[in-house]
Amino acid sequence: MSTILEKIAQIESEMARTQRNKATAGHLGLLKARLAKLRRELITPKGGGGASEQGFEVSKTGDARVGFVGFPSVGKSTLLSNLAGVYSEVAAYEFTTLTTVPGCIKYKGAKIQLLDLPGIIEGAKDGKGRGRQVIAVARTCNLIFMVLDVLKPLTHKKILEHELEGFGLRLNKQPPNISFRKKDKGGVNLNATVAQSELDLDTVKTILGEYKIHNADITLKYDATADDLIDVIEGNRIYIPCIYLLNKIDQISIEELDVIYKIPHCVPISAHHHWNFDDLLEMMWQYLQLVRIYTKPKGQLPDYSSPIVLHHEHTSVESFCNKLHRTIAKEFKYALVWGSSARHQPQKVGIEHVLNDEDVVQIVKKV
């Protein structure tokens, strides 16, 4: 393992020494590709292992999963205890939480699993502390709560983002709009729909060469970077929303609080005093993008007490049927839908109809 870390350190120091200009773009691209390959070996060591280590992986329950990431002693355990009523050991010294502690809250009819992960330290992505296991569990979450100390937020934020990036997590970003297709022959064919400031054919060929790819069609649909191209080639990146929780706001002034509120993706809170939890939960709901569907048995009123919760990417009637029971889709004849996705109330729809939040659905089966 130390040899991989030594290689990473050598490449990082060479990148720091190299001036960035057109002439060095290809060389820097090559170094970035080598770095990405070494990082992949760290994420998935040849001997397997990783997140399944005792006490780290927790079985998924509920409709969505939120992971608490942060340095030791920033208030993650206090936050989990006060949000979910779970007792995660809390103390005023570092490294209190040594395993993943799960909790669950019900919000707007959805069950949200909360995971208090052990504190991350600088160098976690290189295997320091229990960083690898912590970040491996973070990769399985639908949303990250990055808990920061309000007295030193930007320093910690930068370090934590760097650690998570090193493990292939991309926070609050969309996947690169790059079309990449390997082929058997014909060399590298590069098309760009807009002018490129960093990538040209030579740089792209250099990066692909490091992955032993000599034949591919690539289309760049925006001004892309070498890192974007490497992310697409690696194909193991996780794009995940993140909310920055600036904790301990009881220790700052109102003027400072006004400034903090302007930072994007941020919610100031006090885990100890339960301050601003309403804003936090509302923002969590927006970022999770969950869709609630109410069921209506024939001849009865809709059941508004326990919605079927779907993820925003899978909101067809078929996804709804599968969430209810595996066999329903096979017996499906049509559905009646009331709500914003219906053109008239009710609308008779097929299995591919896309549902909106708080629609009411009645399934009619084949006789």
Short mmCIF file of C-alpha atoms in Angstrom, two decimals:
data_model
loop_
_atom_site.label_atom_id
_atom_site.label_comp_id
_atom_site.label_asym_id
_atom_site.label_seq_id
_atom_site.Cartn_x
_atom_site.Cartn_y
_atom_site.Cartn_z
CA MET A 1 0.00 0.00 0.00
CA SER A 2 2.84 2.37 0.87
CA THR A 3 4.18 2.06 -2.68
CA ILE A 4 0.84 3.33 -4.10
CA LEU A 5 0.90 6.22 -1.60
CA GLU A 6 4.52 7.01 -2.51
CA LYS A 7 3.62 7.04 -6.23
CA ILE A 8 0.64 9.34 -5.51
CA ALA A 9 2.88 11.71 -3.52
CA GLN A 10 5.47 11.78 -6.35
CA ILE A 11 2.84 12.57 -8.99
CA GLU A 12 1.21 15.27 -6.82
CA SER A 13 4.56 16.97 -6.21
CA GLU A 14 5.42 16.82 -9.95
CA MET A 15 2.03 18.38 -10.76
CA ALA A 16 2.67 21.14 -8.21
CA ARG A 17 6.05 21.89 -9.85
CA THR A 18 4.69 21.93 -13.43
CA GLN A 19 3.63 25.28 -14.85
CA ARG A 20 0.17 25.25 -16.43
CA ASN A 21 0.17 26.32 -20.06
CA LYS A 22 -0.65 24.95 -23.54
CA ALA A 23 2.74 23.22 -23.82
CA THR A 24 2.33 21.27 -20.56
CA ALA A 25 -1.40 20.45 -20.94
CA GLY A 26 -0.72 16.97 -22.35
CA HIS A 27 1.84 16.12 -19.64
CA LEU A 28 -0.50 17.32 -16.87
CA GLY A 29 -3.34 15.30 -18.41
CA LEU A 30 -1.13 12.19 -18.34
CA LEU A 31 -0.21 12.79 -14.68
CA LYS A 32 -3.89 13.28 -13.75
CA ALA A 33 -4.82 10.02 -15.50
CA ARG A 34 -2.04 8.14 -13.63
CA LEU A 35 -3.23 9.68 -10.36
CA ALA A 36 -6.84 8.61 -11.04
CA LYS A 37 -5.71 5.01 -11.72
CA LEU A 38 -3.71 4.88 -8.48
CA ARG A 39 -6.65 6.32 -6.53
CA ARG A 40 -8.89 3.62 -8.03
CA GLU A 41 -6.51 0.99 -6.60
CA LEU A 42 -6.91 2.64 -3.19
CA ILE A 43 -10.74 2.67 -3.45
CA THR A 44 -10.90 -1.00 -4.50
CA PRO A 45 -7.81 -2.79 -3.13
CA LYS A 46 -7.01 -6.05 -4.92
CA GLY A 47 -7.81 -8.08 -1.79
CA GLY A 48 -11.41 -6.79 -1.69
CA GLY A 49 -12.47 -5.68 1.81
CA GLY A 50 -13.41 -2.03 2.13
CA ALA A 51 -16.77 -0.86 3.40
CA SER A 52 -17.98 -4.24 4.58
CA GLU A 53 -15.56 -4.14 7.51
CA GLN A 54 -17.32 -4.90 10.80
CA GLY A 55 -19.35 -1.99 12.11
CA PHE A 56 -19.12 0.19 9.04
CA GLU A 57 -21.66 -0.96 6.48
CA VAL A 58 -25.23 -0.66 7.71
CA SER A 59 -28.12 -2.29 5.84
CA LYS A 60 -30.23 0.21 3.87
CA THR A 61 -33.68 0.96 5.24
CA GLY A 62 -36.27 3.62 4.45
CA ASP A 63 -36.73 5.68 1.31
CA ALA A 64 -33.41 7.56 1.26
CA ARG A 65 -30.07 7.59 3.04
CA VAL A 66 -28.23 10.65 4.39
CA GLY A 67 -24.62 10.41 5.60
CA PHE A 68 -23.05 12.81 8.12
CA VAL A 69 -19.46 13.59 7.12
CA GLY A 70 -17.08 15.86 9.02
CA PHE A 71 -14.00 16.20 11.15
CA PRO A 72 -14.04 14.67 14.63
CA SER A 73 -15.90 16.68 17.28
CA VAL A 74 -17.91 19.01 15.04
CA GLY A 75 -21.26 17.86 16.48
CA LYS A 76 -22.34 15.03 14.15
CA SER A 77 -23.34 12.74 17.02
CA THR A 78 -25.25 15.50 18.84
CA LEU A 79 -27.09 16.28 15.61
CA LEU A 80 -28.08 12.63 15.05
CA SER A 81 -29.22 12.28 18.68
CA ASN A 82 -31.37 15.42 18.47
CA LEU A 83 -32.80 14.72 14.99
CA ALA A 84 -33.52 11.02 15.30
CA GLY A 85 -33.50 10.34 19.03
CA VAL A 86 -30.64 7.84 18.54
CA TYR A 87 -27.94 7.84 21.17
CA SER A 88 -24.63 8.13 19.32
CA GLU A 89 -21.93 8.54 21.95
CA VAL A 90 -21.24 12.24 22.49
CA ALA A 91 -18.23 13.68 24.27
CA ALA A 92 -15.96 16.71 24.13
CA TYR A 93 -12.95 14.72 22.92
CA GLU A 94 -12.06 13.58 19.40
CA PHE A 95 -12.91 10.22 17.79
CA THR A 96 -15.88 9.33 19.99
CA THR A 97 -17.76 7.62 17.14
CA LEU A 98 -15.72 4.62 15.92
CA THR A 99 -18.39 2.86 13.83
CA THR A 100 -21.34 3.90 11.68
CA VAL A 101 -24.33 4.78 13.88
CA PRO A 102 -27.70 4.60 12.08
CA GLY A 103 -30.86 6.55 12.91
CA CYS A 104 -34.15 7.15 11.14
CA ILE A 105 -36.56 10.09 10.90
CA LYS A 106 -39.96 10.37 9.27
CA TYR A 107 -40.44 13.58 7.29
CA LYS A 108 -43.38 14.44 5.01
CA GLY A 109 -44.38 10.77 5.03
CA ALA A 110 -40.93 9.49 3.96
CA LYS A 111 -38.58 7.43 6.11
CA ILE A 112 -35.06 8.86 5.90
CA GLN A 113 -32.12 6.82 7.21
CA LEU A 114 -29.41 8.94 8.86
CA LEU A 115 -25.84 7.63 9.25
CA ASP A 116 -23.39 9.21 11.68
CA LEU A 117 -20.01 8.27 10.17
CA PRO A 118 -16.76 8.33 12.17
CA GLY A 119 -14.81 11.61 11.85
CA ILE A 120 -12.67 12.01 8.73
CA ILE A 121 -9.11 13.27 9.09
CA GLU A 122 -6.83 14.84 6.50
CA GLY A 123 -5.30 12.07 4.37
CA ALA A 124 -8.38 9.82 4.70
CA LYS A 125 -8.42 9.18 0.94
CA ASP A 126 -4.87 7.81 1.27
CA GLY A 127 -5.93 5.35 3.96
CA LYS A 128 -5.24 7.41 7.10
CA GLY A 129 -7.52 6.72 10.08
CA ARG A 130 -10.61 4.75 9.02
CA GLY A 131 -11.08 7.10 6.07
CA ARG A 132 -11.46 4.50 3.35
CA GLN A 133 -14.29 2.65 5.10
CA VAL A 134 -16.02 5.92 6.06
CA ILE A 135 -15.96 7.28 2.51
CA ALA A 136 -17.03 3.90 1.06
CA VAL A 137 -20.22 4.11 3.16
CA ALA A 138 -20.65 7.79 2.13
CA ARG A 139 -20.68 6.64 -1.53
CA THR A 140 -23.89 4.66 -0.85
CA CYS A 141 -25.82 7.73 0.41
CA ASN A 142 -28.41 9.78 -1.52
CA LEU A 143 -27.29 12.99 0.22
CA ILE A 144 -24.29 14.11 2.26
CA PHE A 145 -24.56 16.38 5.30
CA MET A 146 -21.08 17.90 5.64
CA VAL A 147 -20.99 19.08 9.25
CA LEU A 148 -18.55 22.00 9.72
CA ASP A 149 -17.53 24.04 12.73
CA VAL A 150 -18.85 27.56 12.08
CA LEU A 151 -15.63 29.08 13.52
CA LYS A 152 -13.43 27.47 10.81
CA PRO A 153 -15.83 26.42 8.05
CA LEU A 154 -13.97 27.17 4.82
CA THR A 155 -10.68 25.53 5.90
CA HIS A 156 -12.46 22.31 6.88
CA LYS A 157 -14.78 22.43 3.85
CA LYS A 158 -11.82 22.59 1.45
CA ILE A 159 -9.98 19.68 3.12
CA LEU A 160 -13.08 17.47 3.30
CA GLU A 161 -14.04 18.16 -0.33
CA HIS A 162 -10.49 17.24 -1.37
CA GLU A 163 -10.71 13.96 0.58
CA LEU A 164 -14.11 13.04 -0.90
CA GLU A 165 -13.02 14.03 -4.43
CA GLY A 166 -10.03 11.69 -4.03
CA PHE A 167 -12.49 8.86 -3.50
CA GLY A 168 -14.51 9.61 -6.63
CA LEU A 169 -17.32 11.55 -4.92
CA ARG A 170 -18.43 14.66 -6.82
CA LEU A 171 -20.47 17.00 -4.62
CA ASN A 172 -23.28 19.15 -6.08
CA LYS A 173 -22.05 18.49 -9.63
CA GLN A 174 -23.67 17.01 -12.72
CA PRO A 175 -21.91 14.21 -14.66
CA PRO A 176 -19.72 15.68 -17.45
CA ASN A 177 -21.59 16.24 -20.73
CA ILE A 178 -19.07 14.16 -22.67
CA SER A 179 -20.00 11.36 -25.05
CA PHE A 180 -17.34 8.60 -24.94
CA ARG A 181 -17.48 5.37 -26.94
CA LYS A 182 -14.70 2.81 -27.38
CA LYS A 183 -14.41 1.11 -30.76
CA ASP A 184 -12.27 -1.62 -32.35
CA LYS A 185 -10.44 0.45 -34.99
CA GLY A 186 -10.25 3.88 -36.59
CA GLY A 187 -8.10 5.70 -34.01
CA VAL A 188 -9.25 8.54 -31.77
CA ASN A 189 -11.94 10.78 -33.24
CA LEU A 190 -12.51 14.02 -31.26
CA ASN A 191 -15.47 16.34 -31.87
CA ALA A 192 -16.19 19.51 -29.90
CA THR A 193 -19.44 21.46 -30.17
CA VAL A 194 -17.87 24.49 -28.42
CA ALA A 195 -14.32 25.92 -28.31
CA GLN A 196 -12.02 24.10 -25.85
CA SER A 197 -9.57 25.94 -23.59
CA GLU A 198 -7.83 22.84 -22.12
CA LEU A 199 -8.45 19.72 -24.23
CA ASP A 200 -7.11 19.21 -27.75
CA LEU A 201 -6.59 16.01 -29.77
CA ASP A 202 -3.01 15.45 -28.52
CA THR A 203 -4.00 15.88 -24.85
CA VAL A 204 -6.99 13.55 -25.28
CA LYS A 205 -4.80 10.93 -27.01
CA THR A 206 -2.22 11.17 -24.20
CA ILE A 207 -4.89 10.61 -21.51
CA LEU A 208 -6.49 7.73 -23.44
CA GLY A 209 -3.04 6.20 -24.05
CA GLU A 210 -2.52 5.92 -20.29
CA TYR A 211 -5.68 3.74 -20.21
CA LYS A 212 -4.43 1.76 -23.27
CA ILE A 213 -7.38 3.07 -25.31
CA HIS A 214 -6.30 3.79 -28.90
CA ASN A 215 -9.67 3.75 -30.69
CA ALA A 216 -12.58 5.87 -29.46
CA ASP A 217 -15.16 8.46 -30.47
CA ILE A 218 -15.35 11.44 -28.10
CA THR A 219 -17.71 14.42 -28.29
CA LEU A 220 -17.17 17.37 -25.94
CA LYS A 221 -20.43 19.27 -25.54
CA TYR A 222 -19.02 22.09 -23.35
CA ASP A 223 -15.59 23.52 -22.41
CA ALA A 224 -14.33 20.38 -20.61
CA THR A 225 -11.23 19.80 -18.49
CA ALA A 226 -8.82 16.85 -18.35
CA ASP A 227 -10.39 15.91 -14.98
CA ASP A 228 -13.85 15.74 -16.60
CA LEU A 229 -12.57 13.40 -19.33
CA ILE A 230 -10.80 11.18 -16.77
CA ASP A 231 -14.02 10.99 -14.69
CA VAL A 232 -15.91 9.75 -17.77
CA ILE A 233 -13.23 7.15 -18.65
CA GLU A 234 -13.00 5.90 -15.05
CA GLY A 235 -16.79 5.55 -14.95
CA ASN A 236 -16.91 4.98 -11.17
CA ARG A 237 -17.67 8.52 -10.03
CA ILE A 238 -20.63 9.15 -7.74
CA TYR A 239 -22.48 12.46 -8.25
CA ILE A 240 -24.16 13.29 -4.99
CA PRO A 241 -25.89 16.37 -3.54
CA CYS A 242 -24.32 17.85 -0.42
CA ILE A 243 -25.60 20.30 2.21
CA TYR A 244 -23.01 22.11 4.32
CA LEU A 245 -24.19 22.31 7.94
CA LEU A 246 -22.45 25.15 9.78
CA ASN A 247 -22.82 24.00 13.36
CA LYS A 248 -22.40 25.92 16.67
CA ILE A 249 -24.02 29.18 15.45
CA ASP A 250 -24.67 29.99 19.13
CA GLN A 251 -20.98 31.02 19.19
CA ILE A 252 -21.20 33.76 16.51
CA SER A 253 -22.90 37.15 16.08
CA ILE A 254 -26.05 37.95 14.07
CA GLU A 255 -23.93 39.92 11.52
CA GLU A 256 -21.71 36.87 10.92
CA LEU A 257 -24.82 34.72 10.57
CA ASP A 258 -26.15 37.02 7.81
CA VAL A 259 -22.91 36.51 5.85
CA ILE A 260 -23.03 32.71 6.29
CA TYR A 261 -26.57 32.54 4.92
CA LYS A 262 -25.23 33.75 1.54
CA ILE A 263 -22.93 30.71 1.07
CA PRO A 264 -24.47 28.28 -1.48
CA HIS A 265 -25.78 24.87 -0.26
CA CYS A 266 -25.36 25.99 3.38
CA VAL A 267 -27.59 25.78 6.45
CA PRO A 268 -26.43 27.34 9.74
CA ILE A 269 -27.58 25.29 12.77
CA SER A 270 -26.93 24.63 16.42
CA ALA A 271 -27.16 20.87 17.01
CA HIS A 272 -26.92 21.40 20.77
CA HIS A 273 -29.76 23.97 20.99
CA HIS A 274 -31.93 22.45 18.18
CA TRP A 275 -31.71 25.77 16.26
CA ASN A 276 -32.81 25.96 12.62
CA PHE A 277 -33.71 22.27 12.25
CA ASP A 278 -36.83 23.24 10.24
CA ASP A 279 -34.72 24.92 7.53
CA LEU A 280 -32.34 21.96 7.52
CA LEU A 281 -35.09 19.36 7.04
CA GLU A 282 -36.80 21.44 4.34
CA MET A 283 -33.50 21.79 2.43
CA MET A 284 -32.86 18.05 2.90
CA TRP A 285 -36.25 17.35 1.32
CA GLN A 286 -35.49 19.60 -1.69
CA TYR A 287 -32.07 18.02 -2.29
CA LEU A 288 -33.34 14.42 -1.98
CA GLN A 289 -36.01 15.14 -4.65
CA LEU A 290 -38.34 12.43 -3.39
CA VAL A 291 -41.80 11.97 -4.89
CA ARG A 292 -44.78 10.87 -2.75
CA ILE A 293 -47.56 8.87 -4.40
CA TYR A 294 -50.78 8.06 -2.53
CA THR A 295 -52.66 4.82 -3.15
CA LYS A 296 -56.42 4.67 -3.66
CA PRO A 297 -58.16 1.30 -3.31
CA LYS A 298 -61.29 0.96 -5.49
CA GLY A 299 -64.38 2.58 -3.90
CA GLN A 300 -62.35 4.04 -1.00
CA LEU A 301 -60.73 7.34 -0.13
CA PRO A 302 -56.98 7.76 -0.84
CA ASP A 303 -54.61 6.71 1.94
CA TYR A 304 -52.76 9.95 2.76
CA SER A 305 -51.10 8.52 5.90
CA SER A 306 -48.39 6.36 4.27
CA PRO A 307 -47.32 7.43 0.76
CA ILE A 308 -45.25 5.27 -1.57
CA VAL A 309 -41.99 7.24 -1.93
CA LEU A 310 -40.13 7.17 -5.25
CA HIS A 311 -36.82 8.71 -6.31
CA HIS A 312 -37.20 11.57 -8.83
CA GLU A 313 -35.39 9.57 -11.55
CA HIS A 314 -37.83 6.65 -11.31
CA THR A 315 -41.39 8.00 -11.09
CA SER A 316 -43.22 5.98 -13.74
CA VAL A 317 -46.34 3.98 -12.91
CA GLU A 318 -44.15 0.88 -13.41
CA SER A 319 -41.72 2.04 -10.66
CA PHE A 320 -44.73 2.69 -8.43
CA CYS A 321 -46.06 -0.86 -9.08
CA ASN A 322 -42.65 -2.42 -8.37
CA LYS A 323 -42.38 -0.51 -5.09
CA LEU A 324 -45.80 -1.85 -4.04
CA HIS A 325 -45.08 -5.48 -5.02
CA ARG A 326 -43.07 -7.27 -7.72
CA THR A 327 -46.09 -9.11 -9.15
CA ILE A 328 -48.33 -6.05 -9.70
CA ALA A 329 -46.65 -4.90 -12.94
CA LYS A 330 -47.34 -8.32 -14.54
CA GLU A 331 -51.06 -8.12 -13.70
CA PHE A 332 -51.33 -4.40 -14.62
CA LYS A 333 -54.16 -3.37 -16.99
CA TYR A 334 -54.26 0.44 -16.52
CA ALA A 335 -54.12 3.04 -13.75
CA LEU A 336 -56.35 5.97 -12.79
CA VAL A 337 -54.36 9.04 -11.77
CA TRP A 338 -55.50 12.19 -9.93
CA GLY A 339 -53.04 15.07 -9.50
CA SER A 340 -50.70 17.40 -11.39
CA SER A 341 -49.44 14.74 -13.84
CA ALA A 342 -53.00 14.05 -15.09
CA ARG A 343 -54.53 16.13 -17.90
CA HIS A 344 -58.02 15.56 -16.44
CA GLN A 345 -59.18 14.07 -13.11
CA PRO A 346 -58.88 11.13 -13.11
CA GLN A 347 -56.84 10.24 -16.19
CA LYS A 348 -56.61 6.64 -17.43
CA VAL A 349 -52.90 5.95 -18.04
CA GLY A 350 -50.53 3.16 -19.07
CA ILE A 351 -47.55 1.73 -17.20
CA GLU A 352 -45.06 4.26 -18.67
CA HIS A 353 -46.94 7.36 -17.43
CA VAL A 354 -44.66 9.63 -15.31
CA LEU A 355 -46.11 10.61 -11.93
CA ASN A 356 -45.65 13.88 -10.00
CA ASP A 357 -45.32 14.51 -6.26
CA GLU A 358 -48.56 13.87 -4.33
CA ASP A 359 -50.42 12.22 -7.21
CA VAL A 360 -53.12 9.70 -6.25
CA VAL A 361 -53.07 6.36 -8.10
CA GLN A 362 -55.55 3.51 -8.40
CA ILE A 363 -54.25 0.36 -10.12
CA VAL A 364 -56.68 -1.73 -12.17
CA LYS A 365 -55.51 -5.32 -12.74
CA LYS A 366 -56.28 -7.72 -15.57
CA VAL A 367 -59.17 -10.01 -14.68
#
